[in-house]
Amino acid sequence: LVGIFINNGKLAEILNFNREYDIYSVLRYHKISAGQHPSYISLGYLLAIIITWQSLKATTKMAYLILKVAFILFTFAFIFILNARAVFIAAFFVVVYFAIKYMTEHRLIYKIIIIAVLAIGFVFLVKNTRFKNVFQNLSNASSIEQVDLRFSLWHNAAIAWKDKPIFGYGIGDSKEAIAKVHKQRNITEAVDYNLNAHNQFLETLIQTGIVGFILLCALFAVAMYQSIKKKQELIFLFLMITIVCFIFESMLQRLTGVVFFAFWYSFLTIIYIPDQSAETIPQ
């Protein structure tokens, strides 16, 4: 993706960007994700980080260890540049998960360092990413919908679902149903860009009703239960970051999201079933 980005001449445009805009907005506008939606690409990178991080403990050669750590840092930087808020939240949960895990295994000084790094990282994200606008809106908003457009989209999705709660509108007609509510409630930006629900669970409710919603939740619930019961950390983390992104994006509305979820869910829950007690764990 970086190669495509440079080849398209976008790097030259960024180097000459107008200084009245902040660099993060410029990078996002110029689509450093090479035309793909930043949330989908960032989610794939975050899973790559998790898999690489899990392999660090078993890495014995120093050169490989340095290479993997460099890859993790580079990929985190790329996720930051892509500036997808849903993945930021998912990444925060992953970092907190590993922080809690390793805090129980190390001395007090390491615990203090971990907490300090988390606090500094959180403040940095709030002040230098799209979250900055959300926190600014919090102080001026008179309703939750004024804080972020997503809250209006979620409200509209719930209104649309109420008309056909059992089986929904169907895959093809659901977009028209929520677009109609956008117009009725005069959500200008949603109308202009024909926005979806920006929440896969709500999107599924509109498309297939409560029946499809229950099936989608069951996909996560069963796999999550098995991952906790059998201590399958990779599956647990995959489900966690996917659930977070499903809450903030309609991930299955694009082929990229469908392929990502269908492949990794199938691979991790059906093919890759590590037995923690066995010696032949897939590497």
PDB file of C-alpha atoms in Angstrom:
ATOM      1  CA  LEU A   1       0.000   0.000   0.000  1.00  0.00           C
ATOM      2  CA  VAL A   2       2.861   2.378   0.748  1.00  0.00           C
ATOM      3  CA  GLY A   3       4.376   1.545  -2.649  1.00  0.00           C
ATOM      4  CA  ILE A   4       1.076   2.263  -4.431  1.00  0.00           C
ATOM      5  CA  PHE A   5       0.722   5.499  -2.480  1.00  0.00           C
ATOM      6  CA  ILE A   6       4.185   6.747  -3.518  1.00  0.00           C
ATOM      7  CA  ASN A   7       3.758   5.572  -7.135  1.00  0.00           C
ATOM      8  CA  ASN A   8       0.510   7.554  -7.445  1.00  0.00           C
ATOM      9  CA  GLY A   9       2.383  10.754  -6.671  1.00  0.00           C
ATOM     10  CA  LYS A  10       0.549  11.344  -3.403  1.00  0.00           C
ATOM     11  CA  LEU A  11       3.768  11.581  -1.387  1.00  0.00           C
ATOM     12  CA  ALA A  12       4.888  14.586  -3.441  1.00  0.00           C
ATOM     13  CA  GLU A  13       1.534  16.262  -2.793  1.00  0.00           C
ATOM     14  CA  ILE A  14       1.874  15.747   0.957  1.00  0.00           C
ATOM     15  CA  LEU A  15       5.392  17.185   0.983  1.00  0.00           C
ATOM     16  CA  ASN A  16       3.974  20.357  -0.577  1.00  0.00           C
ATOM     17  CA  PHE A  17       0.741  20.530   1.423  1.00  0.00           C
ATOM     18  CA  ASN A  18      -0.807  23.810   2.546  1.00  0.00           C
ATOM     19  CA  ARG A  19       0.325  24.526   6.113  1.00  0.00           C
ATOM     20  CA  GLU A  20      -3.104  25.773   7.190  1.00  0.00           C
ATOM     21  CA  TYR A  21      -4.179  22.124   7.539  1.00  0.00           C
ATOM     22  CA  ASP A  22      -2.786  19.689  10.107  1.00  0.00           C
ATOM     23  CA  ILE A  23      -0.690  16.840   8.719  1.00  0.00           C
ATOM     24  CA  TYR A  24      -3.095  14.128   9.990  1.00  0.00           C
ATOM     25  CA  SER A  25      -6.007  15.580   8.005  1.00  0.00           C
ATOM     26  CA  VAL A  26      -3.797  15.877   4.930  1.00  0.00           C
ATOM     27  CA  LEU A  27      -2.640  12.255   5.164  1.00  0.00           C
ATOM     28  CA  ARG A  28      -6.210  11.025   5.564  1.00  0.00           C
ATOM     29  CA  TYR A  29      -7.455  13.174   2.680  1.00  0.00           C
ATOM     30  CA  HIS A  30      -4.767  11.823   0.361  1.00  0.00           C
ATOM     31  CA  LYS A  31      -5.813   8.241   1.135  1.00  0.00           C
ATOM     32  CA  ILE A  32      -2.556   6.668   2.260  1.00  0.00           C
ATOM     33  CA  SER A  33      -4.585   3.435   2.389  1.00  0.00           C
ATOM     34  CA  ALA A  34      -4.415   3.428  -1.441  1.00  0.00           C
ATOM     35  CA  GLY A  35      -8.133   3.860  -2.004  1.00  0.00           C
ATOM     36  CA  GLN A  36      -9.296   1.369   0.623  1.00  0.00           C
ATOM     37  CA  HIS A  37     -11.348   2.513   3.607  1.00  0.00           C
ATOM     38  CA  PRO A  38      -8.887   3.262   6.470  1.00  0.00           C
ATOM     39  CA  SER A  39     -10.905   1.272   9.032  1.00  0.00           C
ATOM     40  CA  TYR A  40     -10.673  -1.993   7.086  1.00  0.00           C
ATOM     41  CA  ILE A  41      -6.964  -1.649   6.344  1.00  0.00           C
ATOM     42  CA  SER A  42      -6.169  -0.584   9.929  1.00  0.00           C
ATOM     43  CA  LEU A  43      -8.053  -3.576  11.342  1.00  0.00           C
ATOM     44  CA  GLY A  44      -5.942  -5.929   9.232  1.00  0.00           C
ATOM     45  CA  TYR A  45      -2.769  -4.208  10.443  1.00  0.00           C
ATOM     46  CA  LEU A  46      -3.900  -4.470  14.056  1.00  0.00           C
ATOM     47  CA  LEU A  47      -4.420  -8.232  13.696  1.00  0.00           C
ATOM     48  CA  ALA A  48      -0.920  -8.467  12.152  1.00  0.00           C
ATOM     49  CA  ILE A  49       0.481  -6.676  15.210  1.00  0.00           C
ATOM     50  CA  ILE A  50      -1.299  -9.096  17.577  1.00  0.00           C
ATOM     51  CA  ILE A  51       0.024 -12.156  15.737  1.00  0.00           C
ATOM     52  CA  THR A  52       3.560 -10.723  15.631  1.00  0.00           C
ATOM     53  CA  TRP A  53       3.459  -9.741  19.300  1.00  0.00           C
ATOM     54  CA  GLN A  54       2.404 -13.264  20.293  1.00  0.00           C
ATOM     55  CA  SER A  55       5.421 -14.669  18.469  1.00  0.00           C
ATOM     56  CA  LEU A  56       7.955 -12.481  20.315  1.00  0.00           C
ATOM     57  CA  LYS A  57       8.236 -14.743  23.349  1.00  0.00           C
ATOM     58  CA  ALA A  58       9.229 -17.721  21.200  1.00  0.00           C
ATOM     59  CA  THR A  59      11.739 -15.718  19.130  1.00  0.00           C
ATOM     60  CA  THR A  60      15.272 -16.724  20.108  1.00  0.00           C
ATOM     61  CA  LYS A  61      17.395 -14.936  17.506  1.00  0.00           C
ATOM     62  CA  MET A  62      18.072 -11.288  18.332  1.00  0.00           C
ATOM     63  CA  ALA A  63      17.965 -10.200  14.680  1.00  0.00           C
ATOM     64  CA  TYR A  64      14.438 -11.627  14.266  1.00  0.00           C
ATOM     65  CA  LEU A  65      13.345 -10.047  17.547  1.00  0.00           C
ATOM     66  CA  ILE A  66      14.580  -6.593  16.454  1.00  0.00           C
ATOM     67  CA  LEU A  67      12.906  -7.033  13.053  1.00  0.00           C
ATOM     68  CA  LYS A  68       9.571  -7.989  14.630  1.00  0.00           C
ATOM     69  CA  VAL A  69       9.651  -5.101  17.119  1.00  0.00           C
ATOM     70  CA  ALA A  70      10.463  -2.692  14.279  1.00  0.00           C
ATOM     71  CA  PHE A  71       7.549  -4.110  12.287  1.00  0.00           C
ATOM     72  CA  ILE A  72       5.176  -3.619  15.240  1.00  0.00           C
ATOM     73  CA  LEU A  73       6.289   0.003  15.745  1.00  0.00           C
ATOM     74  CA  PHE A  74       6.073   0.780  12.014  1.00  0.00           C
ATOM     75  CA  THR A  75       2.606  -0.758  11.742  1.00  0.00           C
ATOM     76  CA  PHE A  76       1.351   1.117  14.800  1.00  0.00           C
ATOM     77  CA  ALA A  77       2.618   4.325  13.193  1.00  0.00           C
ATOM     78  CA  PHE A  78       0.761   3.449   9.991  1.00  0.00           C
ATOM     79  CA  ILE A  79      -2.458   2.817  11.954  1.00  0.00           C
ATOM     80  CA  PHE A  80      -2.018   6.213  13.598  1.00  0.00           C
ATOM     81  CA  ILE A  81      -1.601   7.907  10.203  1.00  0.00           C
ATOM     82  CA  LEU A  82      -4.726   6.189   8.829  1.00  0.00           C
ATOM     83  CA  ASN A  83      -6.597   7.801  11.746  1.00  0.00           C
ATOM     84  CA  ALA A  84      -9.519   5.339  11.963  1.00  0.00           C
ATOM     85  CA  ARG A  85     -11.171   5.956  15.340  1.00  0.00           C
ATOM     86  CA  ALA A  86     -12.818   2.535  15.606  1.00  0.00           C
ATOM     87  CA  VAL A  87      -9.441   0.818  15.226  1.00  0.00           C
ATOM     88  CA  PHE A  88      -7.864   3.258  17.691  1.00  0.00           C
ATOM     89  CA  ILE A  89     -10.391   2.091  20.281  1.00  0.00           C
ATOM     90  CA  ALA A  90      -9.775  -1.557  19.377  1.00  0.00           C
ATOM     91  CA  ALA A  91      -6.006  -1.020  19.596  1.00  0.00           C
ATOM     92  CA  PHE A  92      -6.433   0.646  22.990  1.00  0.00           C
ATOM     93  CA  PHE A  93      -8.274  -2.426  24.282  1.00  0.00           C
ATOM     94  CA  VAL A  94      -5.516  -4.683  22.939  1.00  0.00           C
ATOM     95  CA  VAL A  95      -2.801  -2.606  24.601  1.00  0.00           C
ATOM     96  CA  VAL A  96      -4.727  -2.554  27.896  1.00  0.00           C
ATOM     97  CA  TYR A  97      -5.243  -6.328  27.668  1.00  0.00           C
ATOM     98  CA  PHE A  98      -1.515  -7.027  27.252  1.00  0.00           C
ATOM     99  CA  ALA A  99      -0.659  -4.396  29.861  1.00  0.00           C
ATOM    100  CA  ILE A 100      -2.873  -6.076  32.471  1.00  0.00           C
ATOM    101  CA  LYS A 101      -1.524  -9.481  31.466  1.00  0.00           C
ATOM    102  CA  TYR A 102       2.117  -8.484  31.899  1.00  0.00           C
ATOM    103  CA  MET A 103       1.536  -6.304  34.967  1.00  0.00           C
ATOM    104  CA  THR A 104       0.639  -9.442  36.906  1.00  0.00           C
ATOM    105  CA  GLU A 105       3.945 -11.036  35.894  1.00  0.00           C
ATOM    106  CA  HIS A 106       6.421  -8.237  36.650  1.00  0.00           C
ATOM    107  CA  ARG A 107       7.669  -6.038  39.473  1.00  0.00           C
ATOM    108  CA  LEU A 108       6.157  -2.743  40.655  1.00  0.00           C
ATOM    109  CA  ILE A 109       8.518  -0.564  38.602  1.00  0.00           C
ATOM    110  CA  TYR A 110       7.321  -2.213  35.377  1.00  0.00           C
ATOM    111  CA  LYS A 111       3.703  -1.699  36.423  1.00  0.00           C
ATOM    112  CA  ILE A 112       4.347   2.017  36.966  1.00  0.00           C
ATOM    113  CA  ILE A 113       6.030   2.319  33.559  1.00  0.00           C
ATOM    114  CA  ILE A 114       3.138   0.527  31.826  1.00  0.00           C
ATOM    115  CA  ILE A 115       0.519   2.755  33.469  1.00  0.00           C
ATOM    116  CA  ALA A 116       2.529   5.888  32.594  1.00  0.00           C
ATOM    117  CA  VAL A 117       2.905   4.830  28.954  1.00  0.00           C
ATOM    118  CA  LEU A 118      -0.834   4.099  28.696  1.00  0.00           C
ATOM    119  CA  ALA A 119      -1.736   7.473  30.204  1.00  0.00           C
ATOM    120  CA  ILE A 120       0.652   9.389  27.899  1.00  0.00           C
ATOM    121  CA  GLY A 121      -0.574   7.426  24.875  1.00  0.00           C
ATOM    122  CA  PHE A 122      -4.208   8.162  25.717  1.00  0.00           C
ATOM    123  CA  VAL A 123      -3.584  11.911  26.079  1.00  0.00           C
ATOM    124  CA  PHE A 124      -1.594  11.941  22.838  1.00  0.00           C
ATOM    125  CA  LEU A 125      -4.432  10.253  20.915  1.00  0.00           C
ATOM    126  CA  VAL A 126      -7.038  12.623  22.341  1.00  0.00           C
ATOM    127  CA  LYS A 127      -5.028  15.697  21.357  1.00  0.00           C
ATOM    128  CA  ASN A 128      -3.719  14.594  17.956  1.00  0.00           C
ATOM    129  CA  THR A 129      -6.413  12.518  16.257  1.00  0.00           C
ATOM    130  CA  ARG A 130     -10.063  12.840  15.215  1.00  0.00           C
ATOM    131  CA  PHE A 131     -11.023  12.218  18.850  1.00  0.00           C
ATOM    132  CA  LYS A 132     -10.040  15.848  19.460  1.00  0.00           C
ATOM    133  CA  ASN A 133     -13.207  17.033  17.694  1.00  0.00           C
ATOM    134  CA  VAL A 134     -15.375  14.661  19.730  1.00  0.00           C
ATOM    135  CA  PHE A 135     -14.068  16.016  23.031  1.00  0.00           C
ATOM    136  CA  GLN A 136     -14.461  19.593  21.789  1.00  0.00           C
ATOM    137  CA  ASN A 137     -18.077  18.890  20.840  1.00  0.00           C
ATOM    138  CA  LEU A 138     -18.772  17.404  24.279  1.00  0.00           C
ATOM    139  CA  SER A 139     -18.425  20.797  25.956  1.00  0.00           C
ATOM    140  CA  ASN A 140     -20.791  22.551  23.534  1.00  0.00           C
ATOM    141  CA  ALA A 141     -23.353  19.855  22.715  1.00  0.00           C
ATOM    142  CA  SER A 142     -26.877  20.032  24.107  1.00  0.00           C
ATOM    143  CA  SER A 143     -27.667  16.444  23.068  1.00  0.00           C
ATOM    144  CA  ILE A 144     -25.708  13.246  22.485  1.00  0.00           C
ATOM    145  CA  GLU A 145     -26.363  13.445  18.730  1.00  0.00           C
ATOM    146  CA  GLN A 146     -24.432  16.719  18.496  1.00  0.00           C
ATOM    147  CA  VAL A 147     -21.282  15.086  19.848  1.00  0.00           C
ATOM    148  CA  ASP A 148     -20.734  12.898  16.790  1.00  0.00           C
ATOM    149  CA  LEU A 149     -22.676  12.149  13.602  1.00  0.00           C
ATOM    150  CA  ARG A 150     -22.622   8.428  14.418  1.00  0.00           C
ATOM    151  CA  PHE A 151     -25.128   8.923  17.227  1.00  0.00           C
ATOM    152  CA  SER A 152     -27.602  10.397  14.739  1.00  0.00           C
ATOM    153  CA  LEU A 153     -26.973   7.508  12.345  1.00  0.00           C
ATOM    154  CA  TRP A 154     -27.580   4.970  15.124  1.00  0.00           C
ATOM    155  CA  HIS A 155     -30.794   6.745  16.090  1.00  0.00           C
ATOM    156  CA  ASN A 156     -31.969   6.737  12.483  1.00  0.00           C
ATOM    157  CA  ALA A 157     -31.155   3.043  12.145  1.00  0.00           C
ATOM    158  CA  ALA A 158     -33.223   2.222  15.224  1.00  0.00           C
ATOM    159  CA  ILE A 159     -36.167   4.209  13.811  1.00  0.00           C
ATOM    160  CA  ALA A 160     -35.937   2.394  10.461  1.00  0.00           C
ATOM    161  CA  TRP A 161     -35.751  -1.026  12.167  1.00  0.00           C
ATOM    162  CA  LYS A 162     -38.950  -0.461  14.169  1.00  0.00           C
ATOM    163  CA  ASP A 163     -41.082  -0.663  11.019  1.00  0.00           C
ATOM    164  CA  LYS A 164     -39.883  -4.202  10.175  1.00  0.00           C
ATOM    165  CA  PRO A 165     -38.441  -5.654  13.374  1.00  0.00           C
ATOM    166  CA  ILE A 166     -38.665  -9.415  12.725  1.00  0.00           C
ATOM    167  CA  PHE A 167     -37.140 -10.037   9.289  1.00  0.00           C
ATOM    168  CA  GLY A 168     -35.978  -6.529   8.305  1.00  0.00           C
ATOM    169  CA  TYR A 169     -36.088  -4.901   4.874  1.00  0.00           C
ATOM    170  CA  GLY A 170     -33.728  -7.301   3.141  1.00  0.00           C
ATOM    171  CA  ILE A 171     -30.163  -6.695   2.010  1.00  0.00           C
ATOM    172  CA  GLY A 172     -31.163  -4.600  -1.006  1.00  0.00           C
ATOM    173  CA  ASP A 173     -33.822  -2.338   0.512  1.00  0.00           C
ATOM    174  CA  SER A 174     -32.265  -1.532   3.885  1.00  0.00           C
ATOM    175  CA  LYS A 175     -30.165   1.341   2.530  1.00  0.00           C
ATOM    176  CA  GLU A 176     -33.255   3.054   1.124  1.00  0.00           C
ATOM    177  CA  ALA A 177     -35.039   2.590   4.459  1.00  0.00           C
ATOM    178  CA  ILE A 178     -32.377   4.383   6.504  1.00  0.00           C
ATOM    179  CA  ALA A 179     -31.915   7.030   3.776  1.00  0.00           C
ATOM    180  CA  LYS A 180     -35.610   7.829   4.113  1.00  0.00           C
ATOM    181  CA  VAL A 181     -35.180   8.434   7.843  1.00  0.00           C
ATOM    182  CA  HIS A 182     -32.128  10.645   7.158  1.00  0.00           C
ATOM    183  CA  LYS A 183     -34.361  12.874   5.010  1.00  0.00           C
ATOM    184  CA  GLN A 184     -37.245  12.878   7.497  1.00  0.00           C
ATOM    185  CA  ARG A 185     -34.954  13.972  10.341  1.00  0.00           C
ATOM    186  CA  ASN A 186     -33.035  16.366   8.076  1.00  0.00           C
ATOM    187  CA  ILE A 187     -29.555  14.945   8.779  1.00  0.00           C
ATOM    188  CA  THR A 188     -27.910  16.841   5.924  1.00  0.00           C
ATOM    189  CA  GLU A 189     -24.508  15.120   5.887  1.00  0.00           C
ATOM    190  CA  ALA A 190     -26.110  11.674   6.040  1.00  0.00           C
ATOM    191  CA  VAL A 191     -28.379  12.557   3.109  1.00  0.00           C
ATOM    192  CA  ASP A 192     -25.587  14.091   1.005  1.00  0.00           C
ATOM    193  CA  TYR A 193     -23.270  11.103   1.415  1.00  0.00           C
ATOM    194  CA  ASN A 194     -26.005   8.434   1.619  1.00  0.00           C
ATOM    195  CA  LEU A 195     -24.477   7.108   4.840  1.00  0.00           C
ATOM    196  CA  ASN A 196     -25.261   3.704   6.307  1.00  0.00           C
ATOM    197  CA  ALA A 197     -25.798   2.969  10.012  1.00  0.00           C
ATOM    198  CA  HIS A 198     -22.061   2.915  10.801  1.00  0.00           C
ATOM    199  CA  ASN A 199     -22.752  -0.010  13.131  1.00  0.00           C
ATOM    200  CA  GLN A 200     -22.827  -3.568  11.783  1.00  0.00           C
ATOM    201  CA  PHE A 201     -25.180  -4.824  14.488  1.00  0.00           C
ATOM    202  CA  LEU A 202     -27.729  -2.105  13.666  1.00  0.00           C
ATOM    203  CA  GLU A 203     -27.120  -2.641   9.954  1.00  0.00           C
ATOM    204  CA  THR A 204     -27.951  -6.324  10.394  1.00  0.00           C
ATOM    205  CA  LEU A 205     -31.097  -5.393  12.337  1.00  0.00           C
ATOM    206  CA  ILE A 206     -32.321  -3.267   9.448  1.00  0.00           C
ATOM    207  CA  GLN A 207     -31.407  -5.836   6.791  1.00  0.00           C
ATOM    208  CA  THR A 208     -32.509  -9.107   8.416  1.00  0.00           C
ATOM    209  CA  GLY A 209     -34.380  -8.037  11.551  1.00  0.00           C
ATOM    210  CA  ILE A 210     -34.074  -9.564  14.973  1.00  0.00           C
ATOM    211  CA  VAL A 211     -33.560 -13.004  13.414  1.00  0.00           C
ATOM    212  CA  GLY A 212     -30.367 -12.012  11.629  1.00  0.00           C
ATOM    213  CA  PHE A 213     -29.227  -9.957  14.616  1.00  0.00           C
ATOM    214  CA  ILE A 214     -29.472 -12.975  16.922  1.00  0.00           C
ATOM    215  CA  LEU A 215     -27.525 -15.120  14.456  1.00  0.00           C
ATOM    216  CA  LEU A 216     -24.768 -12.503  14.197  1.00  0.00           C
ATOM    217  CA  CYS A 217     -24.533 -12.215  17.982  1.00  0.00           C
ATOM    218  CA  ALA A 218     -24.470 -16.010  18.252  1.00  0.00           C
ATOM    219  CA  LEU A 219     -21.452 -16.114  15.918  1.00  0.00           C
ATOM    220  CA  PHE A 220     -19.540 -13.979  18.379  1.00  0.00           C
ATOM    221  CA  ALA A 221     -20.970 -15.433  21.598  1.00  0.00           C
ATOM    222  CA  VAL A 222     -20.188 -19.074  20.784  1.00  0.00           C
ATOM    223  CA  ALA A 223     -16.670 -18.351  19.535  1.00  0.00           C
ATOM    224  CA  MET A 224     -15.956 -16.011  22.466  1.00  0.00           C
ATOM    225  CA  TYR A 225     -17.111 -18.643  24.960  1.00  0.00           C
ATOM    226  CA  GLN A 226     -14.895 -21.283  23.342  1.00  0.00           C
ATOM    227  CA  SER A 227     -11.887 -18.953  23.242  1.00  0.00           C
ATOM    228  CA  ILE A 228     -12.197 -18.164  26.964  1.00  0.00           C
ATOM    229  CA  LYS A 229     -12.909 -21.771  27.929  1.00  0.00           C
ATOM    230  CA  LYS A 230      -9.965 -23.150  25.939  1.00  0.00           C
ATOM    231  CA  LYS A 231      -7.710 -20.129  26.599  1.00  0.00           C
ATOM    232  CA  GLN A 232      -7.318 -19.360  22.900  1.00  0.00           C
ATOM    233  CA  GLU A 233      -5.885 -15.863  23.196  1.00  0.00           C
ATOM    234  CA  LEU A 234      -5.536 -15.126  19.485  1.00  0.00           C
ATOM    235  CA  ILE A 235      -9.187 -15.987  18.789  1.00  0.00           C
ATOM    236  CA  PHE A 236     -10.291 -13.925  21.799  1.00  0.00           C
ATOM    237  CA  LEU A 237      -8.353 -10.859  20.636  1.00  0.00           C
ATOM    238  CA  PHE A 238      -9.586 -11.230  17.046  1.00  0.00           C
ATOM    239  CA  LEU A 239     -13.178 -11.330  18.260  1.00  0.00           C
ATOM    240  CA  MET A 240     -12.620  -8.385  20.599  1.00  0.00           C
ATOM    241  CA  ILE A 241     -11.183  -6.047  17.949  1.00  0.00           C
ATOM    242  CA  THR A 242     -13.823  -7.151  15.432  1.00  0.00           C
ATOM    243  CA  ILE A 243     -16.681  -6.492  17.859  1.00  0.00           C
ATOM    244  CA  VAL A 244     -15.320  -3.003  18.586  1.00  0.00           C
ATOM    245  CA  CYS A 245     -15.104  -2.207  14.870  1.00  0.00           C
ATOM    246  CA  PHE A 246     -18.577  -3.671  14.262  1.00  0.00           C
ATOM    247  CA  ILE A 247     -19.928  -1.215  16.847  1.00  0.00           C
ATOM    248  CA  PHE A 248     -18.496   1.823  15.038  1.00  0.00           C
ATOM    249  CA  GLU A 249     -18.536   0.720  11.392  1.00  0.00           C
ATOM    250  CA  SER A 250     -20.815  -1.315   9.110  1.00  0.00           C
ATOM    251  CA  MET A 251     -17.876  -3.591   8.342  1.00  0.00           C
ATOM    252  CA  LEU A 252     -19.800  -6.123   6.248  1.00  0.00           C
ATOM    253  CA  GLN A 253     -21.057  -3.521   3.769  1.00  0.00           C
ATOM    254  CA  ARG A 254     -17.845  -3.690   1.762  1.00  0.00           C
ATOM    255  CA  LEU A 255     -16.124  -6.668   0.174  1.00  0.00           C
ATOM    256  CA  THR A 256     -12.924  -5.878   2.086  1.00  0.00           C
ATOM    257  CA  GLY A 257     -14.724  -6.265   5.405  1.00  0.00           C
ATOM    258  CA  VAL A 258     -16.619  -9.393   4.347  1.00  0.00           C
ATOM    259  CA  VAL A 259     -13.436 -11.145   3.174  1.00  0.00           C
ATOM    260  CA  PHE A 260     -11.494 -10.137   6.288  1.00  0.00           C
ATOM    261  CA  PHE A 261     -14.158 -11.334   8.716  1.00  0.00           C
ATOM    262  CA  ALA A 262     -15.177 -14.465   6.800  1.00  0.00           C
ATOM    263  CA  PHE A 263     -11.604 -15.677   6.291  1.00  0.00           C
ATOM    264  CA  TRP A 264     -10.172 -14.983   9.734  1.00  0.00           C
ATOM    265  CA  TYR A 265     -13.275 -16.090  11.628  1.00  0.00           C
ATOM    266  CA  SER A 266     -13.359 -19.379   9.705  1.00  0.00           C
ATOM    267  CA  PHE A 267      -9.607 -19.938   9.939  1.00  0.00           C
ATOM    268  CA  LEU A 268      -9.262 -19.170  13.633  1.00  0.00           C
ATOM    269  CA  THR A 269     -12.413 -20.913  14.904  1.00  0.00           C
ATOM    270  CA  ILE A 270     -12.458 -23.961  12.608  1.00  0.00           C
ATOM    271  CA  ILE A 271      -8.975 -24.665  11.234  1.00  0.00           C
ATOM    272  CA  TYR A 272      -6.680 -23.074  13.786  1.00  0.00           C
ATOM    273  CA  ILE A 273      -7.750 -24.634  17.088  1.00  0.00           C
ATOM    274  CA  PRO A 274      -4.662 -24.608  19.300  1.00  0.00           C
ATOM    275  CA  ASP A 275      -4.516 -27.034  22.201  1.00  0.00           C
ATOM    276  CA  GLN A 276      -2.571 -25.277  24.923  1.00  0.00           C
ATOM    277  CA  SER A 277      -1.610 -28.604  26.456  1.00  0.00           C
ATOM    278  CA  ALA A 278      -0.240 -30.042  23.207  1.00  0.00           C
ATOM    279  CA  GLU A 279       3.335 -29.695  22.040  1.00  0.00           C
ATOM    280  CA  THR A 280       2.421 -29.246  18.381  1.00  0.00           C
ATOM    281  CA  ILE A 281       0.821 -25.811  18.501  1.00  0.00           C
ATOM    282  CA  PRO A 282       0.704 -24.226  15.018  1.00  0.00           C
ATOM    283  CA  GLN A 283       3.359 -21.510  14.749  1.00  0.00           C
TER     284      GLN A 283
END
